[in-house]
Coordinates of C-alpha atoms in Angstrom, one line a residue:
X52 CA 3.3 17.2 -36.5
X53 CA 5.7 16.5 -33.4
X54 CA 7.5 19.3 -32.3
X55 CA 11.3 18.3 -32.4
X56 CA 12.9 18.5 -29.0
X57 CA 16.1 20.8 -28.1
X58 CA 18.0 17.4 -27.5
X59 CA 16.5 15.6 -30.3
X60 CA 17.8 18.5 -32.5
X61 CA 21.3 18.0 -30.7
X62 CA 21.8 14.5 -31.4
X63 CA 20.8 15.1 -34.9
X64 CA 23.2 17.6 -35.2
X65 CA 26.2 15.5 -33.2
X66 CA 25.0 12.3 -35.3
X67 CA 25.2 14.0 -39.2
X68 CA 28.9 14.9 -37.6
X69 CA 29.8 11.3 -36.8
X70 CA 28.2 9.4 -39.8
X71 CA 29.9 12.2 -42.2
X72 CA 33.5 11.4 -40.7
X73 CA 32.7 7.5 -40.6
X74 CA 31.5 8.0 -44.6
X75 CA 34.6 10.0 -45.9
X76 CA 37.0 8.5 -43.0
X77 CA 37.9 11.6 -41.6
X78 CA 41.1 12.0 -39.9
X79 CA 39.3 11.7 -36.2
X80 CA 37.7 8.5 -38.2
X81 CA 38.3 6.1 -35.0
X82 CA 38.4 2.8 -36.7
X83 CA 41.9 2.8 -37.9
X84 CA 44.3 -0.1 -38.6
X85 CA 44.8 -1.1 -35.0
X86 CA 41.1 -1.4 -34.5
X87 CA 41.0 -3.9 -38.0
X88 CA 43.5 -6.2 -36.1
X89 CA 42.2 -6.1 -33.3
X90 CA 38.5 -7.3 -34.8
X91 CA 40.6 -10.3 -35.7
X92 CA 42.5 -11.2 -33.3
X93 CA 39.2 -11.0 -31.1
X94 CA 37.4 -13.0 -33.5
X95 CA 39.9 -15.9 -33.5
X96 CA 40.1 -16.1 -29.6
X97 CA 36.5 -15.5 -28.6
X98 CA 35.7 -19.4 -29.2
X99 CA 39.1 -20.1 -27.4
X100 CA 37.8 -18.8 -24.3
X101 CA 36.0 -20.3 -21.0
X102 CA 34.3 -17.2 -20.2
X103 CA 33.2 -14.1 -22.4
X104 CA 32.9 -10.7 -20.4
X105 CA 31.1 -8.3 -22.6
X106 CA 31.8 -5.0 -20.9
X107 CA 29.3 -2.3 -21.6
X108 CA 29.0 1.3 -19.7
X109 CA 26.4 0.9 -17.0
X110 CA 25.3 4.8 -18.6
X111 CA 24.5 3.3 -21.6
X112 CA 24.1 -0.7 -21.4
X113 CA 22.0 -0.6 -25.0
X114 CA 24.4 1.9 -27.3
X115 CA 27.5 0.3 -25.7
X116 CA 26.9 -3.0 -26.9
X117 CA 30.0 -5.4 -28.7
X118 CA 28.9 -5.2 -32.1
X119 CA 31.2 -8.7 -32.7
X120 CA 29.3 -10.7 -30.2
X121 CA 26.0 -10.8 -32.0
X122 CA 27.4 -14.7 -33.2
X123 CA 28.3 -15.3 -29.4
X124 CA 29.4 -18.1 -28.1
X125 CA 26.9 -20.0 -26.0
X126 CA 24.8 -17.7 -23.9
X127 CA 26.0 -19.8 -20.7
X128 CA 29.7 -18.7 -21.3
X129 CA 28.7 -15.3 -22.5
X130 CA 28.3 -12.5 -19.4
X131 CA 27.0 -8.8 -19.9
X132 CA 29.3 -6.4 -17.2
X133 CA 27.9 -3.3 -16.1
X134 CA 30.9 -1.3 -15.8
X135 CA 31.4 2.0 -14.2
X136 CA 27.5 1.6 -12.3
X137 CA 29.0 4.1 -9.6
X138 CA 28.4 7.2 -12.6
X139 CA 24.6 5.5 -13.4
X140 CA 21.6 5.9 -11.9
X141 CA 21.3 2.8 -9.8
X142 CA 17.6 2.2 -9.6
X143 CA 17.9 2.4 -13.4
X144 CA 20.9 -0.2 -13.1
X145 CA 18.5 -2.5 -11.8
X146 CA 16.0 -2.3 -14.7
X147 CA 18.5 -2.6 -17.0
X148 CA 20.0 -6.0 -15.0
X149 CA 15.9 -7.4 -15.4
X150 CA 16.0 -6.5 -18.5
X151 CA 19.4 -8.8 -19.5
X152 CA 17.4 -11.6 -17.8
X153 CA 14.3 -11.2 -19.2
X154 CA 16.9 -11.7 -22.5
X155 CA 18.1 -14.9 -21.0
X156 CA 21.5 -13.5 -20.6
X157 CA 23.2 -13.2 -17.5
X158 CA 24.5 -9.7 -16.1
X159 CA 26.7 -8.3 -13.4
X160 CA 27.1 -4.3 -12.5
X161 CA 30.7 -4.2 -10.9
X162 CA 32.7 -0.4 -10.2
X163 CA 36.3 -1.1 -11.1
X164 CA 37.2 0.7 -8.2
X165 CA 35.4 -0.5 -5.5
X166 CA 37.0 -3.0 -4.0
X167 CA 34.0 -4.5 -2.0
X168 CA 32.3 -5.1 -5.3
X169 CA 35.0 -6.4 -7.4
X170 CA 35.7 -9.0 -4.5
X171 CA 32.0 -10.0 -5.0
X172 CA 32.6 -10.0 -8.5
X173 CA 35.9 -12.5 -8.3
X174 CA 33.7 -14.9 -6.2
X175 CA 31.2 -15.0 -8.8
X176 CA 33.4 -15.3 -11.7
X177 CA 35.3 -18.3 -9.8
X178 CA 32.0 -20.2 -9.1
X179 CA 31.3 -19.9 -13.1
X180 CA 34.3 -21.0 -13.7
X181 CA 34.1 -24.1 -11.0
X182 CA 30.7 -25.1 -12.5
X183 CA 32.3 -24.7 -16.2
X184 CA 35.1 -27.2 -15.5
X185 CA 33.0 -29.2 -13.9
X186 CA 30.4 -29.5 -16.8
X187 CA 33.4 -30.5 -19.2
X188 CA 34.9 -32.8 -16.6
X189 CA 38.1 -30.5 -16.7
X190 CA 40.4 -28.9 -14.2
X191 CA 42.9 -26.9 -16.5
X192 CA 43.3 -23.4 -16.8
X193 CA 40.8 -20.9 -17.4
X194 CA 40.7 -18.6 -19.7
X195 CA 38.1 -15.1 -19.1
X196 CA 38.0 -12.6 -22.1
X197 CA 36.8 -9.2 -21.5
X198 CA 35.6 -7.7 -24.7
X199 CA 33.4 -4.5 -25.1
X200 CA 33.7 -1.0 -27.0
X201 CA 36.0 1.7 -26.4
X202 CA 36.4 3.5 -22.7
X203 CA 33.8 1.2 -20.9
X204 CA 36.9 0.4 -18.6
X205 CA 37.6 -2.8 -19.3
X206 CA 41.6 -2.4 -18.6
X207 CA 40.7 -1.2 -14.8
X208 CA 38.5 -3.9 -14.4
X209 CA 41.2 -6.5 -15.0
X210 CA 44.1 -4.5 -13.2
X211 CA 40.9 -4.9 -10.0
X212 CA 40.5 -8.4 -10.8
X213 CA 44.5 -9.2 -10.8
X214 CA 45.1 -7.5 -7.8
X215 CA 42.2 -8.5 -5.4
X216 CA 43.0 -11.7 -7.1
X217 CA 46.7 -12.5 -6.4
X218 CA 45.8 -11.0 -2.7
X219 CA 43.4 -13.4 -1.8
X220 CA 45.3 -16.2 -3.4
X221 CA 48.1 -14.5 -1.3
X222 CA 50.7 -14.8 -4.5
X223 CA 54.3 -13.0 -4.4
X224 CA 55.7 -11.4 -7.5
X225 CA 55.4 -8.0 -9.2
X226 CA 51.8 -7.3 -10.3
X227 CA 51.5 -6.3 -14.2
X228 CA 49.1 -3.3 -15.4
X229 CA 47.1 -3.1 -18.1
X230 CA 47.2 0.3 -19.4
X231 CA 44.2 2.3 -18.3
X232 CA 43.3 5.8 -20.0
X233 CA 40.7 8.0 -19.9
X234 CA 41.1 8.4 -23.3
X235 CA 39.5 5.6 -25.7
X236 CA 41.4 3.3 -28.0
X237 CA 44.6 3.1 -25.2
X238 CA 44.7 -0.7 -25.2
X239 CA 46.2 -2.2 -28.3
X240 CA 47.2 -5.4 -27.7
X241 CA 45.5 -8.4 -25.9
X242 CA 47.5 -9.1 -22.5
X243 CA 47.2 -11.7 -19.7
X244 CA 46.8 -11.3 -16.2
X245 CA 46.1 -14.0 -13.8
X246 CA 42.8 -13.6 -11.4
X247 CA 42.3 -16.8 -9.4
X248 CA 44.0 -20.3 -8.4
X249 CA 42.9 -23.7 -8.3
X250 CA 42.0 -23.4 -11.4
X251 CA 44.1 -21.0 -12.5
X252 CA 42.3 -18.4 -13.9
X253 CA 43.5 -15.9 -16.4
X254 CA 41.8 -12.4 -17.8
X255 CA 42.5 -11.5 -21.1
X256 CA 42.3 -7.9 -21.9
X257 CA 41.7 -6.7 -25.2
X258 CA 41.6 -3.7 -26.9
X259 CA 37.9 -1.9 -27.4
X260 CA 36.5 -2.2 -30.9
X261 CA 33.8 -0.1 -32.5
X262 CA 32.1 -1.2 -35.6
X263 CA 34.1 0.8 -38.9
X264 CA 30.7 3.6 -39.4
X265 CA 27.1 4.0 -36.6
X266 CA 24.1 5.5 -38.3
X267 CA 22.2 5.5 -35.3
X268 CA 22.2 9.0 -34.4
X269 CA 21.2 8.6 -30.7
X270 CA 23.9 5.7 -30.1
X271 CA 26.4 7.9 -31.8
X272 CA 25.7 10.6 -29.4
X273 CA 25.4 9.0 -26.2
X274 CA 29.0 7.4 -27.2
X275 CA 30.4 10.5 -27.7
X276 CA 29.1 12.3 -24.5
X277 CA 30.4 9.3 -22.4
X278 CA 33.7 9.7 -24.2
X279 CA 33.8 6.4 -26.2
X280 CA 34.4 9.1 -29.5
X281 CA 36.8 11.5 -29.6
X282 CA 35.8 15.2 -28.8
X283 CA 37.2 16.4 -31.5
X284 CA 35.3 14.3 -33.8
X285 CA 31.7 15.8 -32.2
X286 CA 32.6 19.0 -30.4
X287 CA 33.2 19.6 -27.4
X288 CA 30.4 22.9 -27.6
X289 CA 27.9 20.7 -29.0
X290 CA 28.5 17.9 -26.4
X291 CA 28.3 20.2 -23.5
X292 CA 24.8 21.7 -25.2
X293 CA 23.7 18.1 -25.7
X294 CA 24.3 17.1 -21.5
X295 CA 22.8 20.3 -20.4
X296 CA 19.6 19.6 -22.3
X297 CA 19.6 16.3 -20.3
X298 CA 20.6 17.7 -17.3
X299 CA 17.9 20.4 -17.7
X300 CA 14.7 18.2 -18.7
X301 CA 15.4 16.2 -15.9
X302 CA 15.4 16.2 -11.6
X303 CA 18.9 15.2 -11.2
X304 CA 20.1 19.1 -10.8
X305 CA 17.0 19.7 -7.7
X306 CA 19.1 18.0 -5.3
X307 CA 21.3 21.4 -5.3
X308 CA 18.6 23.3 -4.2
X309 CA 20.6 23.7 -0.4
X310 CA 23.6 25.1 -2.6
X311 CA 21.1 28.2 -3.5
X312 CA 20.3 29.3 0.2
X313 CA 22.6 31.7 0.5
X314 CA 23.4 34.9 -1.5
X315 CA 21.5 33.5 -4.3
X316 CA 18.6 36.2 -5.5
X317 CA 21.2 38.4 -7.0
X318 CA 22.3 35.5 -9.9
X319 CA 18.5 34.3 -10.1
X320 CA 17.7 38.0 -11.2
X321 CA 20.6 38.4 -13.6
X322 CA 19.5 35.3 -15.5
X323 CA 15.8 36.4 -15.3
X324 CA 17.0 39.9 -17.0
X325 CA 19.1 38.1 -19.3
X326 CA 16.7 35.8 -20.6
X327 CA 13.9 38.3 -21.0
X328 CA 16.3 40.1 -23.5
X329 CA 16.9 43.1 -21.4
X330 CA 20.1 44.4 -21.1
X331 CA 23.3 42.5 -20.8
X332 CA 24.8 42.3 -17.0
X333 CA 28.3 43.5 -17.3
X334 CA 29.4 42.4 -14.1
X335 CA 28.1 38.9 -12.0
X336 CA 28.0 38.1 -8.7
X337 CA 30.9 39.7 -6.8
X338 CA 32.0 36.7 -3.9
X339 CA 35.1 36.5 -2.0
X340 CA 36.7 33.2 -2.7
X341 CA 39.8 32.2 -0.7
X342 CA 42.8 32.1 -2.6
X343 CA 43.5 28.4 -1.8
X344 CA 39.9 27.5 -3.3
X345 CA 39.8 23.2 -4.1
X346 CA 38.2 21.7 -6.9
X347 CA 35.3 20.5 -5.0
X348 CA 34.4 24.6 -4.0
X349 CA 34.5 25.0 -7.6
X350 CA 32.2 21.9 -8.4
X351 CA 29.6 23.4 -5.8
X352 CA 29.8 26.5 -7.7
X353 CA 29.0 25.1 -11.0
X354 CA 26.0 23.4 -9.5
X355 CA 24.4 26.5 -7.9
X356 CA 24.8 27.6 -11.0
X357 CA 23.2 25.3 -12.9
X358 CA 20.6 24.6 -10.5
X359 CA 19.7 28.7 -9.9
X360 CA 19.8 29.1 -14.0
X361 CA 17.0 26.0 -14.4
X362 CA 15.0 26.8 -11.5
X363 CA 14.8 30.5 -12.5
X364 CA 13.8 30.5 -16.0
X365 CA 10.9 28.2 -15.9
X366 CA 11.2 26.9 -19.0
X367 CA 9.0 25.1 -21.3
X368 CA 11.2 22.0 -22.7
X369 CA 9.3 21.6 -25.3
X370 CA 10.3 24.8 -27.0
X371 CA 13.4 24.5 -28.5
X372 CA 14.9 28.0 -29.3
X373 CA 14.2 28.6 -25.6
X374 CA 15.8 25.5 -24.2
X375 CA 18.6 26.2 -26.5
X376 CA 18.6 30.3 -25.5
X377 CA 19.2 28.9 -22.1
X378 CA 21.9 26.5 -22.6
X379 CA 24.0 29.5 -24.0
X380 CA 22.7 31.3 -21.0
X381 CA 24.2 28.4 -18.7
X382 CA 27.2 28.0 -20.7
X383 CA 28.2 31.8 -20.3
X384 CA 27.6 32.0 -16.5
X385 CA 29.6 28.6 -15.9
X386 CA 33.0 30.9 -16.9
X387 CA 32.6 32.6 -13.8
X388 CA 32.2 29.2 -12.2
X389 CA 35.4 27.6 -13.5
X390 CA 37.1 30.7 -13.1
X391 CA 38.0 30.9 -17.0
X392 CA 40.6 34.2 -17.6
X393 CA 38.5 37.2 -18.3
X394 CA 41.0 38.0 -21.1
X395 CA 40.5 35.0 -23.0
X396 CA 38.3 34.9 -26.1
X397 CA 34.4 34.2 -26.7
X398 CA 34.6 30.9 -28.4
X399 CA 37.7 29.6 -26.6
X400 CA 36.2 30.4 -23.3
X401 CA 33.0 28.5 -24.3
X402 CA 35.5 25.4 -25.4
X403 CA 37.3 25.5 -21.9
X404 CA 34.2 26.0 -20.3
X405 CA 32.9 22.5 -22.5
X406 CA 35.9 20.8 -21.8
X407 CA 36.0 21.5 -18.0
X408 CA 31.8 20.7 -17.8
X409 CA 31.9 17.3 -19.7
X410 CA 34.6 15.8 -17.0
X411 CA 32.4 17.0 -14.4
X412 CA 29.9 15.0 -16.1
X413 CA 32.2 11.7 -17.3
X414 CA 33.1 11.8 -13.3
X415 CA 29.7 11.8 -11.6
X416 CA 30.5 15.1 -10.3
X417 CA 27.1 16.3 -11.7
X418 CA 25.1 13.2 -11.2
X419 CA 24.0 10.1 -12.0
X420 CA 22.7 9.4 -15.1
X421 CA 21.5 6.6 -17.3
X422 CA 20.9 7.9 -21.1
X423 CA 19.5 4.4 -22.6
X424 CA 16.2 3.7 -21.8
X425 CA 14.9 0.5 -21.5
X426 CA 12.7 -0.7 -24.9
X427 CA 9.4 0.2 -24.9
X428 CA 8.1 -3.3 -25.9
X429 CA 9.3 -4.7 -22.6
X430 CA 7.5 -5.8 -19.9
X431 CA 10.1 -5.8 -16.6
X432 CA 7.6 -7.2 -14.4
X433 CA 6.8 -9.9 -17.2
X434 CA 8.2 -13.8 -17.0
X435 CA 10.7 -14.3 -19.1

């Protein structure tokens, strides 16, 4: 009998949540009205359009796929984006990118921020284009539609493209936005914003779609931790839980290890006392912290914290109760990190200690990680 996993318990847990509110379309149910019509409106354009952008999240380039695009238009006009590859892990980026090949489908890992890339990008996208228009003896417009789930950024990717766009082509005139949000389901029209010249090039960005109900518990999950479902809908408790059991069974956190040379023993023994069920430690490390303390002193706390609570306890990931015992442990040191108000209550404490941990994570303050794994009956060093 396999022994179920801390984080295979988790995602069971976060899954039966999301399924449930998809099945009895909860009020945090995300695939409302505007999501219906937008379905549509998607669906009557896609074969409209030059170029199809498929923009997944470069964290998870399997779970974030465009449920819509599985009758896509021919593969040659159809492009997979890796968006957001600065929060991945990169050599994992690349296996991901072989993998798309191996698929016969062409890939491109872009950070909507980086302007260096999404120049390379607008090169690339132009020579498609150019060899496009040339195929179908054409010189008209273009038309580029970004499509993709949720949050995977596709708004800030066409705002990039616009502006690095109308620089190079050196073009006056107001630049237009698409709205951008951390939060998903922001965009809820489809809007137009010129990239390139000679052709003319436009982007059309469109808002993110999710298929109406996911049974896949592990896709489910992985959505919500990246932020693709509302936190409401999962929890934020139980999403914090489920990335420390990632961050915990893996070797991103032993790069901190220089964050615990100094005044360290003292919080490695308190979590060794706590965890062998001794007596609770009333008070925690006693530091002076200036008064005019930034957010990156308190991000450098919150990974000597994490780092000191993994590397003390030794523990056996295979053994759930204990993986889970330490996650509360880890959970209950980090309000000392964030500074959370001694005043304020157990369980909201542990919320604003959930909430203040997963945008750590959604930021690539903790890390870089890459939750999809590639599929097991793939060969990357194969032929395609």
């Amino acid at each position: 009998m396999t022994m179920e996993t801390a984080t295979a318990a988790l995602v069971k847990r976060i899954g039966t949540v999301i399924k449930r509110a998809s099945k009895n379309r909860a009020s945090a149910w995300w695939y409302g009205p505007h999501m219906a019509t937008a379905s549509r409106a998607i669906a009557e354009r896609l074969p409209l359009a030059d170029l199809v952008l498929e923009v997944r999240d470069a964290r998870v380039p399997l779970s974030s796929e465009f449920e819509l695009l599985k009758n896509c238009p021919s593969p040659s006009r159809r492009i997979v984006v890796l968006n957001k590859m600065d929060l991945a892990n990169s050599s994992r980026t690349k296996e991901w990118m072989r993998y798309f090949e191996l698929q016969n489908c062409e890939s491109f890992a872009v950070n909507s921020h980086n302007r260096e890339n999404i120049k390379q990008f607008l090169n690339f996208l132009q020579a498609k284009v150019r060899e496009l228009k040339k195929m179908d003896n054409s010189s008209s417009t273009a038309a580029i539609m970004l499509v993709g789930i949720p949050n995977t950024g596709k708004s800030a990717l066409a705002n990039s493209l616009h502006k690095i766009g109308r620089i190079s082509a050196a073009e006056k005139g107001k630049l237009k936005h698409a709205v951008v949000s951390s939060e998903p389901c922001e965009t809820k029209d489809i809007s137009s914003l010129k990239i390139a010249s000679n052709p003319n090039v436009y982007v059309l960005d469109t808002p993110g779609v999710l298929p109406p109900a996911i049974f896949d518990f592990e896709t489910s999950s992985k959505l919500a931790l990246i932020g693709t479902i509302s936190d409401s809908l999962a929890g934020e408790k139980q999403l914090a839980q489920f990335f420390l059991s990632i961050l915990d069974s893996g070797k991103e956190y032993q790069q901190w290890g220089k964050l615990s040379t100094a005044g360290s023993g003292r919080l490695i023994a308190d979590f060794r006392e706590e965890y062998s069920g001794s007596s609770e430690i009333e008070t925690r490390r006693k530091r002076q912290y200036p008064s005019d303390h930034t957010q990156d002193f308190i991000v450098q706390d919150v990974r000597r914290v994490l780092y000191e609570s993994i590397s003390s306890m030794r523990v056996d990931m295979r053994r759930k109760k204990d993986v889970l015992r330490l996650i509360e442990r880890q959970l209950a040191a980090l309000r000392e990190a964030f500074r959370i108000p001694s005043e304020l209550g157990e369980a909201d404490a542990c919320i604003r200690v959930s909430e203040k941990l997963l945008n750590l994570y959604r930021t690539g303050r903790l890390g870089h990680f890459t939750l999809d794994s590639i599929p097991k009956d793939i060969d990357l060093h194969g032929t395609s």
